[in-house]
Short mmCIF file of C-alpha atoms in Angstrom, two decimals:
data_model
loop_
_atom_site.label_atom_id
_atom_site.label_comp_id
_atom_site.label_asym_id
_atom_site.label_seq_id
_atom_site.Cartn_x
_atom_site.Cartn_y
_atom_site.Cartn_z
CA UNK A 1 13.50 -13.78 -33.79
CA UNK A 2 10.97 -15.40 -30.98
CA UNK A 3 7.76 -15.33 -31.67
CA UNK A 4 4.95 -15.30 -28.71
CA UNK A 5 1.27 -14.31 -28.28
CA UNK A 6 1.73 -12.29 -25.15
CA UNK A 7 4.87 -10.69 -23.71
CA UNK A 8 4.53 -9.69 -19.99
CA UNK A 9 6.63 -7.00 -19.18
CA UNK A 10 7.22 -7.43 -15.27
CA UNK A 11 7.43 -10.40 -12.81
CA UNK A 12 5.59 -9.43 -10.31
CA UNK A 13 2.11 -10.42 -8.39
CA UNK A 14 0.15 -8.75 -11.55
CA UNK A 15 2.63 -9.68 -14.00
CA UNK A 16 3.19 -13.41 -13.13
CA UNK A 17 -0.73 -13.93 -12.50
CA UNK A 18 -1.56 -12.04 -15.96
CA UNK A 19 0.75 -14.80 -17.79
CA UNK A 20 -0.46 -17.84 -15.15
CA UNK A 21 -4.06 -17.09 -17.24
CA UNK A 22 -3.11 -16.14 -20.65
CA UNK A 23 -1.15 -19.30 -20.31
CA UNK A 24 -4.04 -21.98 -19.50
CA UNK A 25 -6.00 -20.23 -22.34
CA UNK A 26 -2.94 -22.24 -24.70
CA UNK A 27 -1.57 -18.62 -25.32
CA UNK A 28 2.28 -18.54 -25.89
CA UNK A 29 3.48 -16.74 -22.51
CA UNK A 30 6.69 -14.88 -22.28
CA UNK A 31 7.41 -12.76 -18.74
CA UNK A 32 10.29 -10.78 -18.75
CA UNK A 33 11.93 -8.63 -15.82
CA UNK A 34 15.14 -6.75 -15.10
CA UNK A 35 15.40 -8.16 -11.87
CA UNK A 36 17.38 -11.17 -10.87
CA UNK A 37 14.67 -13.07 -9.25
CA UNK A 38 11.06 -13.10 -10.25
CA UNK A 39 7.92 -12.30 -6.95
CA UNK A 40 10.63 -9.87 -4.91
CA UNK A 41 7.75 -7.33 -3.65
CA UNK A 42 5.47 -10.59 -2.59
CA UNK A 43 8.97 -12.04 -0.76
CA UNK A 44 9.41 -9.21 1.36
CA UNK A 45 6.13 -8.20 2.16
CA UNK A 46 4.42 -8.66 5.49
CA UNK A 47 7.42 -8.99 7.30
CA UNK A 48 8.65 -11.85 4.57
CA UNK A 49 4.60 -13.55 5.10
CA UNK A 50 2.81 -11.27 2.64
CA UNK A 51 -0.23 -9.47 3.27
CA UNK A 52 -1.62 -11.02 0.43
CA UNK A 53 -5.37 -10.15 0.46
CA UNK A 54 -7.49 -8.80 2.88
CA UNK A 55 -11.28 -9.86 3.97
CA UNK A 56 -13.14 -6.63 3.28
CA UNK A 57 -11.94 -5.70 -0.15
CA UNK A 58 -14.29 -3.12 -1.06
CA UNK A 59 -14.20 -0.18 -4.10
CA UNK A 60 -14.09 2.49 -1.53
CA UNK A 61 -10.86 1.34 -0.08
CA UNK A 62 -9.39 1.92 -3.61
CA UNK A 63 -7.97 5.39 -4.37
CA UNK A 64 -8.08 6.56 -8.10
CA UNK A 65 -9.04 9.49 -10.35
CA UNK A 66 -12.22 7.25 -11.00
CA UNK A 67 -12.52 5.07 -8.27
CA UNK A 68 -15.06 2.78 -10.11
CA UNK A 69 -12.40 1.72 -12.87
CA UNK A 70 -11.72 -1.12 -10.59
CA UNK A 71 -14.78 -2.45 -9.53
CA UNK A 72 -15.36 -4.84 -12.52
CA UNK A 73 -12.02 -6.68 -12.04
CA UNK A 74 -12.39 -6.32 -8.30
CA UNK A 75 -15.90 -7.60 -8.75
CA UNK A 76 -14.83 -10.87 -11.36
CA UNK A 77 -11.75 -11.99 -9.32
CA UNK A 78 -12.54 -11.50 -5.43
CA UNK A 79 -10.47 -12.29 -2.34
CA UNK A 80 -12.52 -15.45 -2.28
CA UNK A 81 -10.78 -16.66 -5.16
CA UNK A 82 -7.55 -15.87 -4.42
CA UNK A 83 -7.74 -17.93 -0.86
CA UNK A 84 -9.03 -20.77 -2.68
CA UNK A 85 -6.08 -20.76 -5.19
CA UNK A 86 -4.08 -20.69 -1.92
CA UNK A 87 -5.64 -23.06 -0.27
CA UNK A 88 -5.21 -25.58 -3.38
CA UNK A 89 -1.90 -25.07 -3.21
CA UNK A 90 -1.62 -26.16 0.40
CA UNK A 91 -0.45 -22.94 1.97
CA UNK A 92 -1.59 -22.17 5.63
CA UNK A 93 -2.86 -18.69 6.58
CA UNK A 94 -3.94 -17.08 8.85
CA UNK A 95 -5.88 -13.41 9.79
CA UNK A 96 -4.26 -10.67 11.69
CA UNK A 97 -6.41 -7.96 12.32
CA UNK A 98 -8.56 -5.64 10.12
CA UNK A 99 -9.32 -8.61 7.59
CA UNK A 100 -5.50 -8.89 6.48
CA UNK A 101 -4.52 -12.19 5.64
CA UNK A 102 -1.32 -13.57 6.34
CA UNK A 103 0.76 -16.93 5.22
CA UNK A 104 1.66 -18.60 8.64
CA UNK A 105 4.76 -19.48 6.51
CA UNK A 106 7.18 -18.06 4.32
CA UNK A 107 5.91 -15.25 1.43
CA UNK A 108 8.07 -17.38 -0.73
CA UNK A 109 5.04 -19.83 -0.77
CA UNK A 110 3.37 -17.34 -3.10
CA UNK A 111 6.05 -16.87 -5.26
CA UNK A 112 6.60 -20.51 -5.91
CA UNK A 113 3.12 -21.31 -6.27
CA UNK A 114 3.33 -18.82 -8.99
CA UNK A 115 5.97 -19.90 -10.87
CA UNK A 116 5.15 -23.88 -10.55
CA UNK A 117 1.45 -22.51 -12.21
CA UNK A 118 3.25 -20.61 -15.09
CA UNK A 119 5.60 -23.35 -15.99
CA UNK A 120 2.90 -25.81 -15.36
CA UNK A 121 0.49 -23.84 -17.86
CA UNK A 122 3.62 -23.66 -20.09
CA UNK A 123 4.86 -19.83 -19.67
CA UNK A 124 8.34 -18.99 -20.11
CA UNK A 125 10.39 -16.81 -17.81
CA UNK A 126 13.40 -14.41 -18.94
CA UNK A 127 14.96 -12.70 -15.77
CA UNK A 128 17.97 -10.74 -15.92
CA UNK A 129 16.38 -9.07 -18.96
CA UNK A 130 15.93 -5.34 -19.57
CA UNK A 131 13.24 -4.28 -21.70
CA UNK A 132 14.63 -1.25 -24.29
CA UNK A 133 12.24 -0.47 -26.40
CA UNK A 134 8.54 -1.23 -27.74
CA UNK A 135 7.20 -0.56 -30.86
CA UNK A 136 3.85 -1.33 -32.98
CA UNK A 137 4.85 -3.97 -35.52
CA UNK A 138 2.11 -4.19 -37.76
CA UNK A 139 -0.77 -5.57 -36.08
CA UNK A 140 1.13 -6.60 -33.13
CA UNK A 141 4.37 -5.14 -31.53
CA UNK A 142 7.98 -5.61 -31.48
CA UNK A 143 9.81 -5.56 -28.56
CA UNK A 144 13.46 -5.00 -27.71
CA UNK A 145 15.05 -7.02 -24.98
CA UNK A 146 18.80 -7.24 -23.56
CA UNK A 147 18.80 -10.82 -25.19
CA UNK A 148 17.32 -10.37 -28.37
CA UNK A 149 14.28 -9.23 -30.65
CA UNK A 150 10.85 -10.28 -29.48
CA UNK A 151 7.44 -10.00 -31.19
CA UNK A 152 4.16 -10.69 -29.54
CA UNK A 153 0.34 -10.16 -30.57
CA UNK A 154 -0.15 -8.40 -26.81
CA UNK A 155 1.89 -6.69 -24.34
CA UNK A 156 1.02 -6.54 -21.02
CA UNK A 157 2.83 -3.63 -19.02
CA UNK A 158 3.21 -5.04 -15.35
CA UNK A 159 6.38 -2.92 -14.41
CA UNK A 160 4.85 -1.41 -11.25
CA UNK A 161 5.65 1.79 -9.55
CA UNK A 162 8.25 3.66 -8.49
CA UNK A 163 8.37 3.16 -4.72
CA UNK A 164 11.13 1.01 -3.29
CA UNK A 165 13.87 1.71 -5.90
CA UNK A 166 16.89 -0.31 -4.40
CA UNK A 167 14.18 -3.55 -5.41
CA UNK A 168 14.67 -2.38 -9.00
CA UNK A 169 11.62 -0.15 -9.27
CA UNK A 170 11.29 2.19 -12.81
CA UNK A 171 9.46 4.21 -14.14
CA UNK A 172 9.61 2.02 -17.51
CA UNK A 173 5.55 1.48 -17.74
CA UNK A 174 4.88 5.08 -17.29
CA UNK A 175 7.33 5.64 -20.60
CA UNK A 176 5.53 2.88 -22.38
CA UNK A 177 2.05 4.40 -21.82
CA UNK A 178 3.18 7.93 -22.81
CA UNK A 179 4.87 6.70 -25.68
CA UNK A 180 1.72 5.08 -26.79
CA UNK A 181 -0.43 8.02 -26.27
CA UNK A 182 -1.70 6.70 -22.95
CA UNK A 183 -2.50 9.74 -20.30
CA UNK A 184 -0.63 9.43 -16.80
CA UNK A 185 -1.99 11.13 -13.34
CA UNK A 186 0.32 12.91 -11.41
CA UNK A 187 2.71 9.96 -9.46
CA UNK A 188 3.34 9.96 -5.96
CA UNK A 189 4.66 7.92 -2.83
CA UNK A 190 2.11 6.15 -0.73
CA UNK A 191 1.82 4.61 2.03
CA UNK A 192 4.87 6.01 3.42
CA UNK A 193 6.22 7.61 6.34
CA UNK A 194 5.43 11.13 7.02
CA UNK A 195 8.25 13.84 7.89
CA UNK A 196 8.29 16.83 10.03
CA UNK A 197 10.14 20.24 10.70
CA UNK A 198 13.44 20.40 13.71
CA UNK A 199 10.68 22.18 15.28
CA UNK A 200 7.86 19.50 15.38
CA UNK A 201 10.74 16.73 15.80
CA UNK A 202 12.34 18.56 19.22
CA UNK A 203 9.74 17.31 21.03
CA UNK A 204 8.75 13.69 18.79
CA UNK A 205 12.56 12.18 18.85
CA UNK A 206 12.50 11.93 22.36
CA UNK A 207 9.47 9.51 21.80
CA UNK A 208 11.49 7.46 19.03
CA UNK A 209 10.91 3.47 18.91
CA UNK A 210 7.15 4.19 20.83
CA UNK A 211 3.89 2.70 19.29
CA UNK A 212 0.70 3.68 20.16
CA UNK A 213 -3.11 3.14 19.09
CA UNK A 214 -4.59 6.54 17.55
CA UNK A 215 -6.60 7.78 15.30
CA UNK A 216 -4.89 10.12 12.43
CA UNK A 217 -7.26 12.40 9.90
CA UNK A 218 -7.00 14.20 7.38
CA UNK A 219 -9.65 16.20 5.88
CA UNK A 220 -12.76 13.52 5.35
CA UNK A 221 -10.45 10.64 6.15
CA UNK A 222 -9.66 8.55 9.20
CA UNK A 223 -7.78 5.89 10.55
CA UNK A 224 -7.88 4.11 13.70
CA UNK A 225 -4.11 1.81 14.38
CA UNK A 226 -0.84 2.31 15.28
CA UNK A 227 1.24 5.24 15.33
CA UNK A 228 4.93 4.40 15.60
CA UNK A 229 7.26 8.14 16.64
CA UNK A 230 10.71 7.86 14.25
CA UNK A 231 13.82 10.10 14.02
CA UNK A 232 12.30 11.75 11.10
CA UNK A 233 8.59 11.70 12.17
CA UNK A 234 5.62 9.79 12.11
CA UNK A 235 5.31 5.96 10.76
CA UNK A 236 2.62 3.29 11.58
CA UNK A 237 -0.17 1.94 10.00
CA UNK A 238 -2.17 5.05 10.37
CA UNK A 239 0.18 7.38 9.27
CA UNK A 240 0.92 4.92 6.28
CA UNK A 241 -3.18 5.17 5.70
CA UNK A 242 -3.76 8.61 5.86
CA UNK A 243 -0.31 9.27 3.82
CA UNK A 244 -2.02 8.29 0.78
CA UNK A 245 -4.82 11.09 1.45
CA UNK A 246 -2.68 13.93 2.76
CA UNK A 247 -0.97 16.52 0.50
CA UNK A 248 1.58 19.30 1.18
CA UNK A 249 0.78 22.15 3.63
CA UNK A 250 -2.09 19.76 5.40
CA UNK A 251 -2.76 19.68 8.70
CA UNK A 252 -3.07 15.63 10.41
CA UNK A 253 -5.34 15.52 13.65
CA UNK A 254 -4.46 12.70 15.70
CA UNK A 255 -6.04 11.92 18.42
CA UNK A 256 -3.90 9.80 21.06
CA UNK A 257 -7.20 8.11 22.81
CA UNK A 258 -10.14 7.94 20.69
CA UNK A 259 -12.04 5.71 22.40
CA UNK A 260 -12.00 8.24 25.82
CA UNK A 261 -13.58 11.34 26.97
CA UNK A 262 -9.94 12.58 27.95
CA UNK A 263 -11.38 15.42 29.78
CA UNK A 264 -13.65 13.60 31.72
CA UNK A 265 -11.46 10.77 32.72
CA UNK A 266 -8.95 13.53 34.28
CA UNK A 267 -11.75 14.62 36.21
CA UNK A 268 -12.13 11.76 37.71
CA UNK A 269 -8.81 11.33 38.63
CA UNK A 270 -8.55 14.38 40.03
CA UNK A 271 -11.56 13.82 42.26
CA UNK A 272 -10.28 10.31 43.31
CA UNK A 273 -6.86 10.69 42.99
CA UNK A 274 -5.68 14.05 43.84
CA UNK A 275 -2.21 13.11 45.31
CA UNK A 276 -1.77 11.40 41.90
CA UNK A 277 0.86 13.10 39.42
CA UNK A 278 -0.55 13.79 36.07
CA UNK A 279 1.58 11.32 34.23
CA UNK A 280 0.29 8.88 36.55
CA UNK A 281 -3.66 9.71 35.29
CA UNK A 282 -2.30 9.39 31.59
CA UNK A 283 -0.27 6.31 31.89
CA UNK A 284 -3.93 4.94 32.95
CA UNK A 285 -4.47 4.97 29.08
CA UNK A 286 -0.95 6.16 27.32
CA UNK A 287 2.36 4.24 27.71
CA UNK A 288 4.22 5.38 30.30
CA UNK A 289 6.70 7.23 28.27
CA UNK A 290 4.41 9.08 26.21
CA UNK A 291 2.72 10.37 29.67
CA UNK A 292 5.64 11.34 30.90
CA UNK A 293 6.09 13.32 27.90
CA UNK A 294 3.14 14.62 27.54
CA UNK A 295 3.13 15.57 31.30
CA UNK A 296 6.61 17.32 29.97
CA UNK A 297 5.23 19.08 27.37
CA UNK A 298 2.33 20.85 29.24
CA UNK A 299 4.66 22.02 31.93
CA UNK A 300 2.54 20.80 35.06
CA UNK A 301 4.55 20.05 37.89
CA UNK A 302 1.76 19.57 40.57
CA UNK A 303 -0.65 17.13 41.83
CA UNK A 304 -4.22 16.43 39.97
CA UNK A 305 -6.24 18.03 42.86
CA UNK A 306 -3.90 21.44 42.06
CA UNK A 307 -4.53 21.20 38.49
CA UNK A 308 -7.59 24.12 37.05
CA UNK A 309 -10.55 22.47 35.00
CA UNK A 310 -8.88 24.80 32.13
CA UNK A 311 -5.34 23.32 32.22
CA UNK A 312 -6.90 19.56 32.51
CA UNK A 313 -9.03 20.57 29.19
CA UNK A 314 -5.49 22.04 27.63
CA UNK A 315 -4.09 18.38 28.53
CA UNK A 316 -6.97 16.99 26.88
CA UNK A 317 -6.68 18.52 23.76
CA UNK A 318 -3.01 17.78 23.25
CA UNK A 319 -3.78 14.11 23.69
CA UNK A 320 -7.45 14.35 21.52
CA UNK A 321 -7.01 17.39 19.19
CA UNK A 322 -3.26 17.43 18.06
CA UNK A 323 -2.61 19.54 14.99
CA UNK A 324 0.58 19.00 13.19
CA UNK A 325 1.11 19.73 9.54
CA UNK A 326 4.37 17.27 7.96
CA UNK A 327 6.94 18.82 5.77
CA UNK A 328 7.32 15.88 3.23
CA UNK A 329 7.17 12.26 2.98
CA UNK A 330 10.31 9.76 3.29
CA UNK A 331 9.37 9.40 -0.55
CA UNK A 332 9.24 6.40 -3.20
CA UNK A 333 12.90 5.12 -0.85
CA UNK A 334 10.17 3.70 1.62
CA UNK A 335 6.79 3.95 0.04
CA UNK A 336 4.77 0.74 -0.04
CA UNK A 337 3.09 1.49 -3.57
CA UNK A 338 3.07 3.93 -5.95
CA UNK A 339 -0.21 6.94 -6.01
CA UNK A 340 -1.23 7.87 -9.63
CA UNK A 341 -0.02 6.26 -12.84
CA UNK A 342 -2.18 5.16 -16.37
CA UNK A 343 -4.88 7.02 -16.64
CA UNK A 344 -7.83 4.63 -16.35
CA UNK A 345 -10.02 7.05 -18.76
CA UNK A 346 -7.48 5.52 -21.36
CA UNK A 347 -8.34 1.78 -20.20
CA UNK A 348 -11.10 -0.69 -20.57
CA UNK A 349 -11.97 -1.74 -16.93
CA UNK A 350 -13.10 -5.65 -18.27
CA UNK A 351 -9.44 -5.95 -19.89
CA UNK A 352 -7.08 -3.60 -18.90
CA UNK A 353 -6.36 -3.03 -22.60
CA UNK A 354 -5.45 0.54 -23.77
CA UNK A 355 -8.82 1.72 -25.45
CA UNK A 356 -6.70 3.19 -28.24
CA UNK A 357 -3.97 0.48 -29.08
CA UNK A 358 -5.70 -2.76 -28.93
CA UNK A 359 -3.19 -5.64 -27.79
CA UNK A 360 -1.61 -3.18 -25.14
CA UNK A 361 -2.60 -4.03 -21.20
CA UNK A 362 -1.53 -1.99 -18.16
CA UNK A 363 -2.41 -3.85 -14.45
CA UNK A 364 -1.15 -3.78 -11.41
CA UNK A 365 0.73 -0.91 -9.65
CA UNK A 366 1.32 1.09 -12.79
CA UNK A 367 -2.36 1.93 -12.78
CA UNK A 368 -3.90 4.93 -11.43
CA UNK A 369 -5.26 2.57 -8.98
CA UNK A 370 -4.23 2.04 -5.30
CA UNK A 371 -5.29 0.43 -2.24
CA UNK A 372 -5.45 0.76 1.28
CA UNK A 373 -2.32 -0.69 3.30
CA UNK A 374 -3.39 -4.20 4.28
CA UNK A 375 -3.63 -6.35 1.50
CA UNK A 376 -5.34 -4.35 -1.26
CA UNK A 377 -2.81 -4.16 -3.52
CA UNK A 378 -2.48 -7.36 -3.26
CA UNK A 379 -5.77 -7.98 -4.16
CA UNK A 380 -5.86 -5.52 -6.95
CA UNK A 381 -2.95 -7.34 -8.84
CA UNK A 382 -4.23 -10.41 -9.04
CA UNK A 383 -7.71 -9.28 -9.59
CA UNK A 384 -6.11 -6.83 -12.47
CA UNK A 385 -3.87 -9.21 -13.95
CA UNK A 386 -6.75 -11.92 -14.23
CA UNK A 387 -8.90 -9.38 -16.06
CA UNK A 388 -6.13 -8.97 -18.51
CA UNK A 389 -5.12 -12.67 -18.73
CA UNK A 390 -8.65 -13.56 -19.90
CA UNK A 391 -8.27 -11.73 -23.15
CA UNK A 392 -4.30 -10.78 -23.87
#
């Protein structure tokens, strides 16, 4: 039977960084993973560059039952960090917008970087291995594996969520926790692509393939990016934001142009361009095929000198104050992460261990913990799976 100090169950970003550390503290590493190749989430990520940390990591762009649970690991590993680890390693980057940080390369940069550090520090790596069961052995735990018996002084659960299933995503961690006593909050997609009723969609599949800047709310929060129109519904950055706030039977408000007084900016173009169609006054700011649309939609057929003050501020409001309320989400098939998970009342915030089973870590995505699209997740594995590689 193999005999390790720390068992990593999951080869992801938390996972492989949780191991990198235990590692260079002399501990005996093993990561094992069901899937094929080790890093696939980083891989594909940012359009196969990965989004892999963003400038403004703050606690408030963290969503959580207690959204201070991840401020200490946030706090002892920061973005800083992370860019100098990739910038030892001799990976270019670059920024995009909104503090996200890109590789100008390939993601697989990351992923080798990663697994050059854990063989360097002397980890091992199992792939193609399916964890079946865990159990308390003694003062340590036992753990089954498709290629053998395994027993380890720590465990650290790194399985991740459920979103994106065809990449091999379970809901193994969730199982592990509950099995251990471990609470779970209520688990749900995020950062995913909202859906909408035949009615709603009449009028949105028309618009199908079009981006546009907006803002999207719901309730207390706001985004400002793109909206992208689908066959289903709504997708884009914003939508992907505020998905992670909305709930069913929600209303969104989006408004189409929030840097503009709409209403005032008609007026004007009806005082200086009267001949003008209304399209033409809203393609001044809209794409073209959205005003058009739009133009559709409000049924006004003549010129901006014909058009009342009232019907100018019922155009207004369908570009500034549109109220929609989405029947669903595209669920965990798209979703970038994974809302809800371990309980962090049941965690210690320094290590990640369980409070009540000491040697057993949760990090990553399987935490009640989860970022804003744009790099925090990112961020919140490594920071996560350094907290727990300090001490596992």
């Amino acid at each position: 039977m193999k005999q390790v100090d720390v068992i990593v169950i999951g080869a992801g970003a938390a996972g492989l960084f949780a191991a990198i550390e235990a590692a260079r503290r002399g501990r005996r590493v093993l990561v094992v993973d069901h899937a094929k190749a080790a890093g696939e989430k980083i891989r594909i990520s940012g359009g196969g560059r990965c989004n892999f940390t963003n400038l403004g990591i703050a606690p408030d762009r963290f969503l959580s039952q207690n959204p201070r649970f991840a401020l200490s690991a946030l706090k002892r590993y920061t973005q800083w960090d992370f860019i100098a680890r990739i910038d030892a390693a001799g990976i270019a980057w670059h920024e995009k917008t909104l503090g996200q940080l890109f590789c100008d390369g390939s993601a697989r940069q990351i992923v080798e970087m990663l697994l050059r550090d854990l063989a360097e520090a002397g980890g091992e790596l199992w792939l193609d291995c399916a964890v079946t069961g865990v159990a308390r052995a003694g003062e340590g735990f036992s753990i089954d594996l498709s290629r053998g018996q395994v027993q380890a002084a720590s465990v650290v659960v790194a399985s991740g969520g459920k979103s994106i299933p065809k990449m091999g995503a379970t809901g193994l961690g969730y199982q592990i926790a509950t099995q251990f006593g471990l609470g779970l909050i209520e688990t749900r997609p995020g950062l995913v692509p909202l859906t909408f009723s035949a009615q709603e969609l009449e009028w949105m599949v028309p618009l199908a393939g079009l981006a546009t800047q907006a803002r999207v709310g719901c309730g207390r929060a706001g985004f400002d990016e793109a909206v992208l129109f689908t066959h289903r519904g709504l997708s884009g950055p914003a939508v992907l934001q505020i998905s992670n706030y909305w709930r069913e039977g929600e209303a969104l408000q989006v408004n189409l142009a929030p840097q503009l007084d709409v209403l005032a900016v008609l007026g004007q173009a009806k005082q200086e361009a009267g001949r003008s169609a209304l399209r033409t006054a809203l393609g001044k700011f809209l794409p073209e095929k959205l005003a058009r649309h739009l133009e559709a939609v409000a049924g006004i057929l003549q010129p901006m000198a014909e058009i009342s003050r009232a019907e100018l501020a019922r155009v207004a409001g369908l570009v500034q104050a549109w109220r929609l309320v989405p029947v669903g989400s595209e669920g965990y098939r798209t979703a970038e992460v994974t809302l809800g998970g371990v309980d962090t009342a049941d965690l210690d915030s320094r290590t990640m261990m369980a409070k009540a089973v000491p040697g057993l870590y949760f990090i990553g995505e399987v935490v009640d913990v989860t970022g804003w699209l744009g790099g925090y997740n990112f961020q919140w594995a490594w920071s996560s799976g350094w907290a727990a590689g300090q001490v596992a």
